[in-house]
PDB file of C-alpha atoms and ligand atoms in Angstrom:
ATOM      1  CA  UNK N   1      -7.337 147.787 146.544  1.00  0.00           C
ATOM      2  CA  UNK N   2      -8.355 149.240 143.080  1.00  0.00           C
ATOM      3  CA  UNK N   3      -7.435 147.018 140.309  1.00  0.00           C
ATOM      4  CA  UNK N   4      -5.380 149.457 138.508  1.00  0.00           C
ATOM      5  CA  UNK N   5      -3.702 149.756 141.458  1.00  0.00           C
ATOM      6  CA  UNK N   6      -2.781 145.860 142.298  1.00  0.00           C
ATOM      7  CA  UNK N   7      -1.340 145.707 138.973  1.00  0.00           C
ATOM      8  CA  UNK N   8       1.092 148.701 139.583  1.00  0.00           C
ATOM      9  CA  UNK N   9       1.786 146.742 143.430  1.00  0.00           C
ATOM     10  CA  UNK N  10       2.612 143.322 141.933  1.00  0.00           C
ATOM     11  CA  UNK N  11       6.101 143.096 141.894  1.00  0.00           C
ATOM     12  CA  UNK N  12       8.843 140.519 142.084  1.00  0.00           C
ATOM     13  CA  UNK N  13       9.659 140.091 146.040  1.00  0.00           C
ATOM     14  CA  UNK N  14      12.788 138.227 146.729  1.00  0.00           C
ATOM     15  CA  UNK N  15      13.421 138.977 150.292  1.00  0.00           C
ATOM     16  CA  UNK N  16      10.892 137.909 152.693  1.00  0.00           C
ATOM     17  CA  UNK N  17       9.603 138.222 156.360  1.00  0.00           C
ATOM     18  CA  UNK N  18       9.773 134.876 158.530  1.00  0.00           C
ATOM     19  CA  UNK N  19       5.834 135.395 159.054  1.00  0.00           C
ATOM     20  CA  UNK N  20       3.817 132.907 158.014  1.00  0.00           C
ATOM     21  CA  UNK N  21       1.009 133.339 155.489  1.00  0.00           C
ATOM     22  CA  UNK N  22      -2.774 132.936 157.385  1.00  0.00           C
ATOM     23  CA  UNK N  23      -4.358 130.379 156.436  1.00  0.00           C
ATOM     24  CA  UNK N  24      -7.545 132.481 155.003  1.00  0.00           C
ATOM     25  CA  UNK N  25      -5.310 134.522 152.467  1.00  0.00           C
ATOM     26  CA  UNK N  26      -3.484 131.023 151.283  1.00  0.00           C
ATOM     27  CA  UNK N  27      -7.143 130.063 150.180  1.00  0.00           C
ATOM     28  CA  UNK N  28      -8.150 133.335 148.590  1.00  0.00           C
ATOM     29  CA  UNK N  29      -5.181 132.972 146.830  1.00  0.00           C
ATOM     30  CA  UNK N  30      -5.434 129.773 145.639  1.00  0.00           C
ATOM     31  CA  UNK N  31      -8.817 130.622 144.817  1.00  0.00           C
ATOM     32  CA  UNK N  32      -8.088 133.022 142.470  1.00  0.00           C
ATOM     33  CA  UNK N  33      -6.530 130.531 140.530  1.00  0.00           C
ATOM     34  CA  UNK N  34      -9.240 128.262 140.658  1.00  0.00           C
ATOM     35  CA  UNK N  35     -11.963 130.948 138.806  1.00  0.00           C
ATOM     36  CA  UNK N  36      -9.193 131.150 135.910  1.00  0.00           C
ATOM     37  CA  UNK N  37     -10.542 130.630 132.286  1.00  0.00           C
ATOM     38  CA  UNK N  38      -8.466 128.101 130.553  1.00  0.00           C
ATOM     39  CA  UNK N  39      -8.716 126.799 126.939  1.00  0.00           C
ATOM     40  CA  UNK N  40     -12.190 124.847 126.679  1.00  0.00           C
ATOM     41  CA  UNK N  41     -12.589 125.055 130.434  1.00  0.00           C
ATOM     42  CA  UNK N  42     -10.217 121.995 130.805  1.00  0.00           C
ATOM     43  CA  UNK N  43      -8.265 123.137 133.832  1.00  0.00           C
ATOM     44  CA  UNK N  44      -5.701 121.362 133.465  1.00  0.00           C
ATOM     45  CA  UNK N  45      -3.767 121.951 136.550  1.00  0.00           C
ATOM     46  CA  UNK N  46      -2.835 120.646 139.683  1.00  0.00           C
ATOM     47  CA  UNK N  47      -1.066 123.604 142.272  1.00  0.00           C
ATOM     48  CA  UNK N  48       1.063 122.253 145.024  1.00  0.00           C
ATOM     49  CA  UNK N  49       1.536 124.229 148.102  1.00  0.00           C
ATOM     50  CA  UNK N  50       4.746 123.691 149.957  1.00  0.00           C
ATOM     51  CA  UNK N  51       5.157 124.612 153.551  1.00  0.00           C
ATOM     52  CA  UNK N  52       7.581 121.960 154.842  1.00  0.00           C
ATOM     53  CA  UNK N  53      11.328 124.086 155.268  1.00  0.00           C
ATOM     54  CA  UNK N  54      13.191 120.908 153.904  1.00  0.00           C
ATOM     55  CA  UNK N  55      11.543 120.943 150.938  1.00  0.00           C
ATOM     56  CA  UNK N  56      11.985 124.733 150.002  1.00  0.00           C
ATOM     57  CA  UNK N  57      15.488 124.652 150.477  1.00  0.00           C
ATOM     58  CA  UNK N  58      15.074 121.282 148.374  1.00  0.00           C
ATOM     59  CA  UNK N  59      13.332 123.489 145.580  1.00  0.00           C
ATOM     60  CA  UNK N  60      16.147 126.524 145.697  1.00  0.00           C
ATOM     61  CA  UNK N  61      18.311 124.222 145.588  1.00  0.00           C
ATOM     62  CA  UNK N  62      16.969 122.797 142.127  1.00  0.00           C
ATOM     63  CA  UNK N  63      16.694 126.074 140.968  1.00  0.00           C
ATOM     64  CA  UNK N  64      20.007 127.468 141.006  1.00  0.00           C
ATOM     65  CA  UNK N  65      19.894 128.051 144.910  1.00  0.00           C
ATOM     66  CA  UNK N  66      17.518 131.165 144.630  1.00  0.00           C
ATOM     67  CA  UNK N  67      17.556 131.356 148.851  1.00  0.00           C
ATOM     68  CA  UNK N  68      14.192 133.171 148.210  1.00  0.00           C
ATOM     69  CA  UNK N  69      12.451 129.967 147.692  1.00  0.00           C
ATOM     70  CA  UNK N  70      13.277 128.480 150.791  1.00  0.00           C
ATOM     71  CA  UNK N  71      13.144 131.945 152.720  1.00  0.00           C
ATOM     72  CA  UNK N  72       9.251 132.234 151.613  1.00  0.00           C
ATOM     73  CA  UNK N  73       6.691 130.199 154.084  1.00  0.00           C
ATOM     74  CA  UNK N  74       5.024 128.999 151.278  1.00  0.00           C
ATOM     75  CA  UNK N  75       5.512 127.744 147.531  1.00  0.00           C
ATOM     76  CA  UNK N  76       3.292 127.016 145.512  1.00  0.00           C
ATOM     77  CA  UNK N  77       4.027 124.677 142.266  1.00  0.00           C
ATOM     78  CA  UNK N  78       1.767 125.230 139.440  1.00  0.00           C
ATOM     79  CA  UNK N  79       1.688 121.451 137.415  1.00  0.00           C
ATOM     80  CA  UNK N  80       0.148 121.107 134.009  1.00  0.00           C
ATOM     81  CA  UNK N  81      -1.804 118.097 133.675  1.00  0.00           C
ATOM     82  CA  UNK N  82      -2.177 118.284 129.917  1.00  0.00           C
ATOM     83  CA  UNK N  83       1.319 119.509 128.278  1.00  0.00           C
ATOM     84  CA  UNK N  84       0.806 118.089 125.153  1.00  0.00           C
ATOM     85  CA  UNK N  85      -2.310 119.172 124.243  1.00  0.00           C
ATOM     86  CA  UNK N  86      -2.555 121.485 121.325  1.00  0.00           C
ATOM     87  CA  UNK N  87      -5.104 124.532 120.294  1.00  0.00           C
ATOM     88  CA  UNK N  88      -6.823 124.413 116.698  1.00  0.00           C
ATOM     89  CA  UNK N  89      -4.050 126.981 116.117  1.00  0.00           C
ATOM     90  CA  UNK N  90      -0.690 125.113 116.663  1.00  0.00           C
ATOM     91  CA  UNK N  91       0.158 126.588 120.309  1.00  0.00           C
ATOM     92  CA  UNK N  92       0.226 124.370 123.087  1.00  0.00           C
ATOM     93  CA  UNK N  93      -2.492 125.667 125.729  1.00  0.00           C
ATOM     94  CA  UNK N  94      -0.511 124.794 128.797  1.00  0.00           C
ATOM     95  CA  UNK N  95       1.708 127.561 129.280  1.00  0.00           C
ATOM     96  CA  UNK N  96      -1.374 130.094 128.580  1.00  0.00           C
ATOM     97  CA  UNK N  97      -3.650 128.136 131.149  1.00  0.00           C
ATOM     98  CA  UNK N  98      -1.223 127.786 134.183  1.00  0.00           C
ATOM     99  CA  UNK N  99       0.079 131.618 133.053  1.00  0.00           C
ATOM    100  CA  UNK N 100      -3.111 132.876 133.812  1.00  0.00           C
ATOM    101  CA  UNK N 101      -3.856 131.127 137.068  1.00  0.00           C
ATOM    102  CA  UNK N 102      -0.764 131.817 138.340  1.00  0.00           C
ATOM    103  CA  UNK N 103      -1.161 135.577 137.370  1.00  0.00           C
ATOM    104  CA  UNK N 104      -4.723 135.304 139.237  1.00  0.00           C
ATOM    105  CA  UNK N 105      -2.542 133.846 141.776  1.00  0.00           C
ATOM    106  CA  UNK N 106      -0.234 137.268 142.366  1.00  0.00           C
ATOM    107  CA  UNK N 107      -2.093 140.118 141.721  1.00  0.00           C
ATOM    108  CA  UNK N 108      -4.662 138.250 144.529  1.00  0.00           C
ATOM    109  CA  UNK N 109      -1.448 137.885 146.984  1.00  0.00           C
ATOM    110  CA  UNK N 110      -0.315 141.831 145.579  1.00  0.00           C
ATOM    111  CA  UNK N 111      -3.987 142.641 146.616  1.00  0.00           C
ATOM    112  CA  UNK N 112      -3.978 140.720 150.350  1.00  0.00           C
ATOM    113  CA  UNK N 113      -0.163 142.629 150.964  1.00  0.00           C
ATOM    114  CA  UNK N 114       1.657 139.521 149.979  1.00  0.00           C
ATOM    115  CA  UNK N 115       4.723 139.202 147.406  1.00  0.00           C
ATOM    116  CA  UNK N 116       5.159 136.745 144.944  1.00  0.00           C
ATOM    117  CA  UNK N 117       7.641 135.693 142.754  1.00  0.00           C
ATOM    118  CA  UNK N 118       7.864 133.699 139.140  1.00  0.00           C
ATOM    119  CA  UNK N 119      10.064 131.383 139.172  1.00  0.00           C
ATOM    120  CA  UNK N 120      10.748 129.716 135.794  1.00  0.00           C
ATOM    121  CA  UNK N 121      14.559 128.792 136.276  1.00  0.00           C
ATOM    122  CA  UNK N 122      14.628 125.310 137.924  1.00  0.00           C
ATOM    123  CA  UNK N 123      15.453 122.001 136.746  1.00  0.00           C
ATOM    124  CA  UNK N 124      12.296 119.845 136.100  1.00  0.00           C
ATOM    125  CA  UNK N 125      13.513 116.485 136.853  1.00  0.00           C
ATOM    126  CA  UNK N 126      15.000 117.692 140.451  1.00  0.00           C
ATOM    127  CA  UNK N 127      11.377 119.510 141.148  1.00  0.00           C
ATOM    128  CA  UNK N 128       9.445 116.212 139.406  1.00  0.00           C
ATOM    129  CA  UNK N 129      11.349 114.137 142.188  1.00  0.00           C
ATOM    130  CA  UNK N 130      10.571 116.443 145.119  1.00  0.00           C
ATOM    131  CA  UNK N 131       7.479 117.017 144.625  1.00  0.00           C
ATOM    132  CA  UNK N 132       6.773 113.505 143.316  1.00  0.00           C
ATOM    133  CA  UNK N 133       4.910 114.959 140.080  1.00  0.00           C
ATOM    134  CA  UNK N 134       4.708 111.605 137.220  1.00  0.00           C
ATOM    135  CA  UNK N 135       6.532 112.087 134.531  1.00  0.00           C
ATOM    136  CA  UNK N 136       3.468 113.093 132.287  1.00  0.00           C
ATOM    137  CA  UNK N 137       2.948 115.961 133.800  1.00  0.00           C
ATOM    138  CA  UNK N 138       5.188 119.297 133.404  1.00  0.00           C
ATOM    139  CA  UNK N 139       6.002 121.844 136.569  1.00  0.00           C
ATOM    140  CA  UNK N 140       5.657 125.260 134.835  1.00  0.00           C
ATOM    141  CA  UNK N 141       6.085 127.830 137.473  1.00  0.00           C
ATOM    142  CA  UNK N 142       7.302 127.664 140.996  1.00  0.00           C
ATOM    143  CA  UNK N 143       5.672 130.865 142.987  1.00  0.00           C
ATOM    144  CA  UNK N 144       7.233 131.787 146.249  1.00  0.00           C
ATOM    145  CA  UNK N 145       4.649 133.511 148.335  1.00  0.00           C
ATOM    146  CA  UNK N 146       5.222 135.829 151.674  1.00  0.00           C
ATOM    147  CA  UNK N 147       5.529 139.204 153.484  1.00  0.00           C
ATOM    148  CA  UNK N 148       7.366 141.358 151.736  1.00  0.00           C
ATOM    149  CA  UNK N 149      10.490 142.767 153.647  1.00  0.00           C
ATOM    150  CA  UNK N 150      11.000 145.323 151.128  1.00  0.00           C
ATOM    151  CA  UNK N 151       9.354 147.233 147.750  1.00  0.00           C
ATOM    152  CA  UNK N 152      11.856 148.022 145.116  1.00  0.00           C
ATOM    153  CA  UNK N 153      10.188 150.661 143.412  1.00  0.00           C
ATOM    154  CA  UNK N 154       9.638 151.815 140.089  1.00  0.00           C
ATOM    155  CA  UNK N 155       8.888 149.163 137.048  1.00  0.00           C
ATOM    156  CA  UNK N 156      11.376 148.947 133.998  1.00  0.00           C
ATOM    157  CA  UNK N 157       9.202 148.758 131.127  1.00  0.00           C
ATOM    158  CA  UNK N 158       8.988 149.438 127.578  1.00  0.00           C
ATOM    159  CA  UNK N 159       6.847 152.604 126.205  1.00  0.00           C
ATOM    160  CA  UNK N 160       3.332 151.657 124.655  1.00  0.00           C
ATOM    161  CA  UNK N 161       4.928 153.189 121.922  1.00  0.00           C
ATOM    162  CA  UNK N 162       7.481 150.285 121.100  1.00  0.00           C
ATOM    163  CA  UNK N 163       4.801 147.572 121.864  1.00  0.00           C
ATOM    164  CA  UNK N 164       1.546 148.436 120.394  1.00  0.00           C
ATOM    165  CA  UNK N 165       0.874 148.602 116.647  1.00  0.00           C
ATOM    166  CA  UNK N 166      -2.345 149.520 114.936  1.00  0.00           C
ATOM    167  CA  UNK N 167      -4.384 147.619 112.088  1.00  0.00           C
ATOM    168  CA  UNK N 168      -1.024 145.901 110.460  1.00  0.00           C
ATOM    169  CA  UNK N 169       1.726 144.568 112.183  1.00  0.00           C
ATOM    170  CA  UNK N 170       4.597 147.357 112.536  1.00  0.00           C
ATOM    171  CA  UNK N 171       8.239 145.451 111.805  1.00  0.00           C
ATOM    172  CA  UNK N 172      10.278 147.973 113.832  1.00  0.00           C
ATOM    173  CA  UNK N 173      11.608 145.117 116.207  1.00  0.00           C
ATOM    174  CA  UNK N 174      13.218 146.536 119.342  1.00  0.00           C
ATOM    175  CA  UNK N 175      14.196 143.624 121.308  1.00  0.00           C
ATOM    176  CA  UNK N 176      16.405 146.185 123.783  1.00  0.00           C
ATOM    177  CA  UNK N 177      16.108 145.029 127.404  1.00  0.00           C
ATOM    178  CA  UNK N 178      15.048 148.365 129.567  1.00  0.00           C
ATOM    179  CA  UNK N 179      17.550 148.695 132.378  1.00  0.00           C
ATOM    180  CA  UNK N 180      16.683 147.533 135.867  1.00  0.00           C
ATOM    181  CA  UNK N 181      16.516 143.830 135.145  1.00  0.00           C
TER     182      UNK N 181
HETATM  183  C1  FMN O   1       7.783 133.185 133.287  1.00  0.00           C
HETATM  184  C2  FMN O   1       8.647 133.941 134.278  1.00  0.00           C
HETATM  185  C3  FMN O   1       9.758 133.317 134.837  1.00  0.00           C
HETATM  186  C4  FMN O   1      10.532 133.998 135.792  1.00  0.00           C
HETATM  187  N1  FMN O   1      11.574 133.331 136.418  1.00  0.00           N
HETATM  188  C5  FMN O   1      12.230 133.950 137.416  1.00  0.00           C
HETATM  189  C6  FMN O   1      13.196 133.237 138.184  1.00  0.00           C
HETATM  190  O1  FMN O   1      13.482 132.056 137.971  1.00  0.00           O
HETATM  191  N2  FMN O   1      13.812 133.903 139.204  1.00  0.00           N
HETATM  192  C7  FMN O   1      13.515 135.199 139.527  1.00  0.00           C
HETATM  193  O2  FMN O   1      14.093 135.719 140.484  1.00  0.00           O
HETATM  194  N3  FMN O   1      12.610 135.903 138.803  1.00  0.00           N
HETATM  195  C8  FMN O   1      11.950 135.318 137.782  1.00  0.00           C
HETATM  196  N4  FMN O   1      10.984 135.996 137.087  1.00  0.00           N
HETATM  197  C9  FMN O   1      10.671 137.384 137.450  1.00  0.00           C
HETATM  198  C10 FMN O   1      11.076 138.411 136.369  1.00  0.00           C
HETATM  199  O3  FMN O   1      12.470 138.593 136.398  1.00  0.00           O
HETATM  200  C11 FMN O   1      10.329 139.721 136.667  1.00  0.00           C
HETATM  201  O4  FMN O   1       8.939 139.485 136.574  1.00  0.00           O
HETATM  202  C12 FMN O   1      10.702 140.848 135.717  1.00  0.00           C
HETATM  203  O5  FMN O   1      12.051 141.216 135.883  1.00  0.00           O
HETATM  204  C13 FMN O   1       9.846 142.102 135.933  1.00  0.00           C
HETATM  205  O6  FMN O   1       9.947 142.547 137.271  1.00  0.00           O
HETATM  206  P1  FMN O   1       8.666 142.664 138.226  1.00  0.00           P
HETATM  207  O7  FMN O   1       8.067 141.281 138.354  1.00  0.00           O
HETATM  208  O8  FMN O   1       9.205 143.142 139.558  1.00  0.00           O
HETATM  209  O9  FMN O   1       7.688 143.620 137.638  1.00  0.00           O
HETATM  210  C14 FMN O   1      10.214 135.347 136.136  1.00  0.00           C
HETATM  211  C15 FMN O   1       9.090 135.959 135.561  1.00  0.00           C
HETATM  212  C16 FMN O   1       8.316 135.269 134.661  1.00  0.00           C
HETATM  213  C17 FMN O   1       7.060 135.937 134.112  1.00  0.00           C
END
């Protein structure tokens, strides 16, 4: 698939076929996380795949019982090995390093005719225990993964217009949700 066009594919998927994912996509996929940069080349992540039913329906369950996690053959957890560590410039590097693995991550499953979804609502003590992750570590992102039973379309975004500012920083702060979420 063109690039441009795997970025226009990737889209939430929360209803899945009961067809599991071959084995040779799962490791292009997870491969796609491993060749992401991260801050000083640490990688500081660990990615848990889940196949075992129980444990899915363990994993909605922590997370508000979104059935879509436990519908999806396979979750993966993305862990950050390094949580506190800090960039020269105040921001903590985890969320930036596992973001862009775990973007790697969908637009390669988007690209292979999978669907993915980002799942940041869970509770991180429930998911620590499951998964048995130590308590040093931090589970950033679960990421159902699957067949796609169905698209939904268009995507609800704002104009370039409202997010892109040239030379100086434009204070003209539209925080209005588009419709559609
Ligand atoms: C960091 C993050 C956390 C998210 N958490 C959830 C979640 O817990 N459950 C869910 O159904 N979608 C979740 N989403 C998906 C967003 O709702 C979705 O990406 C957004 O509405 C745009 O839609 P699209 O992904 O189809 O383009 C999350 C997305 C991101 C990036």
């Amino acid at each position: 698939m063109e690039f441009t066009e795997v970025i226009r594919k990737r889209e939430s998927v929360r209803d899945f076929e009961d067809r599991p994912v071959p084995e040779n996509i799962l490791k292009m996929v997870l491969e796609a996380a491993r060749l992401a940069p991260s801050a000083s080349n640490r990688q500081p992540w660990k990615f848990i795949v889940v196949r075992d039913a129980l444990k899915r329906q363990e994993l909605a369950r922590s997370a508000g019982g979104q059935h879509h996690i436990a519908e999806a053959p396979v979750v993966i957890a993305a862990v950050a090995l390094m949580p506190e560590y800090l960039m020269s410039n105040g921001v903590p590097s985890y969320p930036i390093d596992i973001g862009i693995a775990v973007d790697h991550m969908a637009l390669a499953a988007a690209d292979q005719g999978l669907g993915t979804c980002w799942i940041g609502t869970f509770d991180q003590q429930e998911v620590r225990k499951i998964l048995g992750v130590p308590s040093a570590y931090r589970v950033v992102i679960l990421l159902p993964l699957g067949f796609p039973r169905s698209g939904h379309g268009p995507k609800s975004r704002k104009s370039l217009n409202q997010i892109v500012c040239y030379e100086t920083f434009k204070d003209d702060l539209d925080l209005t949700i588009p419709s559609g979420f």
